[in-house]
mmCIF file of C-alpha atoms in Angstrom:
data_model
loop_
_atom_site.group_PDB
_atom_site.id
_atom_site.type_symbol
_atom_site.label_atom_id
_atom_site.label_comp_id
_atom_site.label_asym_id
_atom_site.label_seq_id
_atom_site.Cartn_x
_atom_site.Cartn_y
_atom_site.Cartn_z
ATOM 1 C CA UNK A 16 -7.054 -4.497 -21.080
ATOM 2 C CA UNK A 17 -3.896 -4.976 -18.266
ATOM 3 C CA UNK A 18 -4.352 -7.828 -16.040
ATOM 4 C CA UNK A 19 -2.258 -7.825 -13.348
ATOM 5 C CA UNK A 20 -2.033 -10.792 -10.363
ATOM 6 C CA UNK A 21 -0.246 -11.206 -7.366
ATOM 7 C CA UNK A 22 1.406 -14.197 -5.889
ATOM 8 C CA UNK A 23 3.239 -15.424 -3.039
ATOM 9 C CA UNK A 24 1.614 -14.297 -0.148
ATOM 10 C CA UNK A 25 0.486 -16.445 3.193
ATOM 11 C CA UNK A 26 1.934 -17.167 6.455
ATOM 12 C CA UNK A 27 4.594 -16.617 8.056
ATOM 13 C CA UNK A 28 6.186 -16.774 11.388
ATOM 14 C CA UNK A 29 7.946 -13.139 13.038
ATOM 15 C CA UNK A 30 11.751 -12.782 11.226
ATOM 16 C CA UNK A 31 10.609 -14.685 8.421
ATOM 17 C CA UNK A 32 10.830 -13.807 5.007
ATOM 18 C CA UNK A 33 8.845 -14.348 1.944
ATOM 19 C CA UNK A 34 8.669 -13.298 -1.908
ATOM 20 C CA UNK A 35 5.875 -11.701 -3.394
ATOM 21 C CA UNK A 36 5.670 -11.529 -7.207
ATOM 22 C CA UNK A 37 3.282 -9.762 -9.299
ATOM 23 C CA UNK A 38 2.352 -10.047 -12.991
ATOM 24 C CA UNK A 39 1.433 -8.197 -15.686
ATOM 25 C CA UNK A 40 -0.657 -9.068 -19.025
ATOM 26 C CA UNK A 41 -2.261 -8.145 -21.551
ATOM 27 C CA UNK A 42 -2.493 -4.808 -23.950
ATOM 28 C CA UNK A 43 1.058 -4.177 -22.752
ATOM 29 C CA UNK A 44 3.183 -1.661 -24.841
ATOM 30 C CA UNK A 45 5.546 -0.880 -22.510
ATOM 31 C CA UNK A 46 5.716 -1.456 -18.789
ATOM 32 C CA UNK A 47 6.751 1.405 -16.889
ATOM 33 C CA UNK A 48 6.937 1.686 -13.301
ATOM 34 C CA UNK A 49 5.431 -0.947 -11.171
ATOM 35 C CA UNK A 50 5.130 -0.823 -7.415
ATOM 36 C CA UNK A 51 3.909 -2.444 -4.278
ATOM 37 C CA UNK A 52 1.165 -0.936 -1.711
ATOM 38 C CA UNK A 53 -0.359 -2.483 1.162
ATOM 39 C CA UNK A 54 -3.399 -2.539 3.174
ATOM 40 C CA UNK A 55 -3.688 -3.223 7.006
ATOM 41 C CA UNK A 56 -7.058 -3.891 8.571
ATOM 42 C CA UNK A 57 -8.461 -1.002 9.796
ATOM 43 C CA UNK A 58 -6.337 1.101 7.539
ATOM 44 C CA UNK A 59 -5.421 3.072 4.597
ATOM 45 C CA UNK A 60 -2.967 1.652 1.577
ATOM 46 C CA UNK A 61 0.260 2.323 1.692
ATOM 47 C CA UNK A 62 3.287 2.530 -0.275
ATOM 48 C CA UNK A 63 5.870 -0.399 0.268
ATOM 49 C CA UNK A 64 7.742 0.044 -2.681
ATOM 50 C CA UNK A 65 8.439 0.737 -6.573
ATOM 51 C CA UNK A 66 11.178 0.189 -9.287
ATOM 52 C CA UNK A 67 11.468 1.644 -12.701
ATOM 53 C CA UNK A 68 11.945 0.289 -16.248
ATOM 54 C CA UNK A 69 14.927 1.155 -15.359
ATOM 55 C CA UNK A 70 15.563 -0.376 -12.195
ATOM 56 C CA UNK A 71 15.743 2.223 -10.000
ATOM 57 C CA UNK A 72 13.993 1.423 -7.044
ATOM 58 C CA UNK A 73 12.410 2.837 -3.776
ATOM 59 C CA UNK A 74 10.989 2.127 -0.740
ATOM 60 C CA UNK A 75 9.044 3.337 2.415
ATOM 61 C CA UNK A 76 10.913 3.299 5.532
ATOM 62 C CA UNK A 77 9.050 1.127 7.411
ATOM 63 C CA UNK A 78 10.624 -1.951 4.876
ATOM 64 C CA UNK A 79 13.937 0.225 3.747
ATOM 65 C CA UNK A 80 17.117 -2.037 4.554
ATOM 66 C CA UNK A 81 15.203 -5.768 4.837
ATOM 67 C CA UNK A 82 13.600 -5.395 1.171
ATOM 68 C CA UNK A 83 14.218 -5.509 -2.242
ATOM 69 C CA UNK A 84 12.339 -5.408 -5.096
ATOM 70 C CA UNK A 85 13.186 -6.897 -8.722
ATOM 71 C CA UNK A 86 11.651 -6.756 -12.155
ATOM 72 C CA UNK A 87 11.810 -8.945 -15.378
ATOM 73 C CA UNK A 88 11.045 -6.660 -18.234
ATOM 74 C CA UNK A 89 11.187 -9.652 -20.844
ATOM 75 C CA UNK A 90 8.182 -11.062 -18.572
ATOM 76 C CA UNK A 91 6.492 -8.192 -17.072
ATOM 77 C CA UNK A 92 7.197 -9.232 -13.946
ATOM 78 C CA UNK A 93 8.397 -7.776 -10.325
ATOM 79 C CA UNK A 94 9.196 -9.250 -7.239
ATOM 80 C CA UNK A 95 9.087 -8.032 -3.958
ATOM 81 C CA UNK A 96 11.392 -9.901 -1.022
ATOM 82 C CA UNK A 97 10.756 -8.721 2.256
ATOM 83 C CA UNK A 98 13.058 -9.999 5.359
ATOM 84 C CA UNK A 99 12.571 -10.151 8.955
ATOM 85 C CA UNK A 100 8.794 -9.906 8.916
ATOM 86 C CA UNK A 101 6.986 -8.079 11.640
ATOM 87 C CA UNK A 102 3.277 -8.330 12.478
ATOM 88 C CA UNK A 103 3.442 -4.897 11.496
ATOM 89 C CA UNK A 104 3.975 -6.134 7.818
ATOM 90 C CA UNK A 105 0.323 -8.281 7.826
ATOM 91 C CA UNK A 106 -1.618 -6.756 5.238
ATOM 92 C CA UNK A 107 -3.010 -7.198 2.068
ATOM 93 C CA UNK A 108 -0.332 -6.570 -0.637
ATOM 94 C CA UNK A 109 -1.444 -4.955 -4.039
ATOM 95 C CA UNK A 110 0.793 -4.503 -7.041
ATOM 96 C CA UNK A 111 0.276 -1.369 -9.156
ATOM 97 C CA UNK A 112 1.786 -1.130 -12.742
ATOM 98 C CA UNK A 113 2.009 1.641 -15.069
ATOM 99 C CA UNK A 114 1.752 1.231 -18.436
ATOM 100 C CA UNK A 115 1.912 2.608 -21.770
ATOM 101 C CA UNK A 116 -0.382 0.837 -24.431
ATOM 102 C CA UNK A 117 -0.278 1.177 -28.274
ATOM 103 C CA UNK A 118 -1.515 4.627 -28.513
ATOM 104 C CA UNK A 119 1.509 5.638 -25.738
ATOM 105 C CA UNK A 120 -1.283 6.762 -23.624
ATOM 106 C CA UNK A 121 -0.002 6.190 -19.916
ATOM 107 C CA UNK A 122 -2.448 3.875 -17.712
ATOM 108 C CA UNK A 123 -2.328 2.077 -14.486
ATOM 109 C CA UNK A 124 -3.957 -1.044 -13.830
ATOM 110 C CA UNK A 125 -4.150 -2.984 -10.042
ATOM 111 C CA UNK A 126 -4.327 -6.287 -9.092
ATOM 112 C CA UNK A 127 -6.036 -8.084 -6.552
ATOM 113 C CA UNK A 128 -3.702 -8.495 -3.889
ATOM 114 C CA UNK A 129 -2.131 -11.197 -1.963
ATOM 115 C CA UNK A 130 -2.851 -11.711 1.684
ATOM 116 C CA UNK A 131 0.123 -11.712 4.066
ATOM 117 C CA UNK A 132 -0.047 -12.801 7.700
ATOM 118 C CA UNK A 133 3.413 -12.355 9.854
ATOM 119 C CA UNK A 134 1.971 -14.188 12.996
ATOM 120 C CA UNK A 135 3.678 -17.112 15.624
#
């Protein structure tokens, strides 16, 4: 069993910023890629972003050039900055991480989400 869990959202004013950080636990062999989605009200998750074991990263181009995204692969962690929030950006944010457990089968296991709210 992976447990992963989100952190860091809540609210913030328009051209704010915030950090989002996810975790991950568990019957970990080897983290692989872990990424970021999102869920507005009233709509369908998204992709927001994703880095490698690696480090390479990626993003949608509705956050591309106020984001970045970081990992600790000592922790199992990844963290997700986002800059000059829109109230396009309120949404639910889920983490996603792929992982290899002791058998080297690949899995993916969620988390919860954290709730974000970009509002004056």
């Amino acid at each position: 069993q992976v447990h992963v869990v989100e952190s860091g959202g809540g609210l913030v004013q328009p051209g704010g910023s915030l950090t989002l950080s996810c975790a991950a636990s568990g019957d970990i062999f080897s983290l692989e890629t872990m990424r970021w989605y999102r869920q507005a009200p009233g709509r369908q998750r998204e992709f927001v972003a994703s880095i490698t074991r690696s480090g390479r990263t990626n993003f949608a181009d509705s956050v591309k050039g106020r984001s970045t995204v970081s990992r600790d692969n000592a922790k199992n962690t990844m963290s997700l900055q986002m800059n000059a929030l829109e109230v396009e950006d309120t949404a639910v944010y889920y983490c996603k991480a792929d992982y290899s457990d002791r058998w080297s089968i690949i899995r993916a296991s969620w988390g919860q989400g954290t709730r974000v709210t970009v509002s004056s």
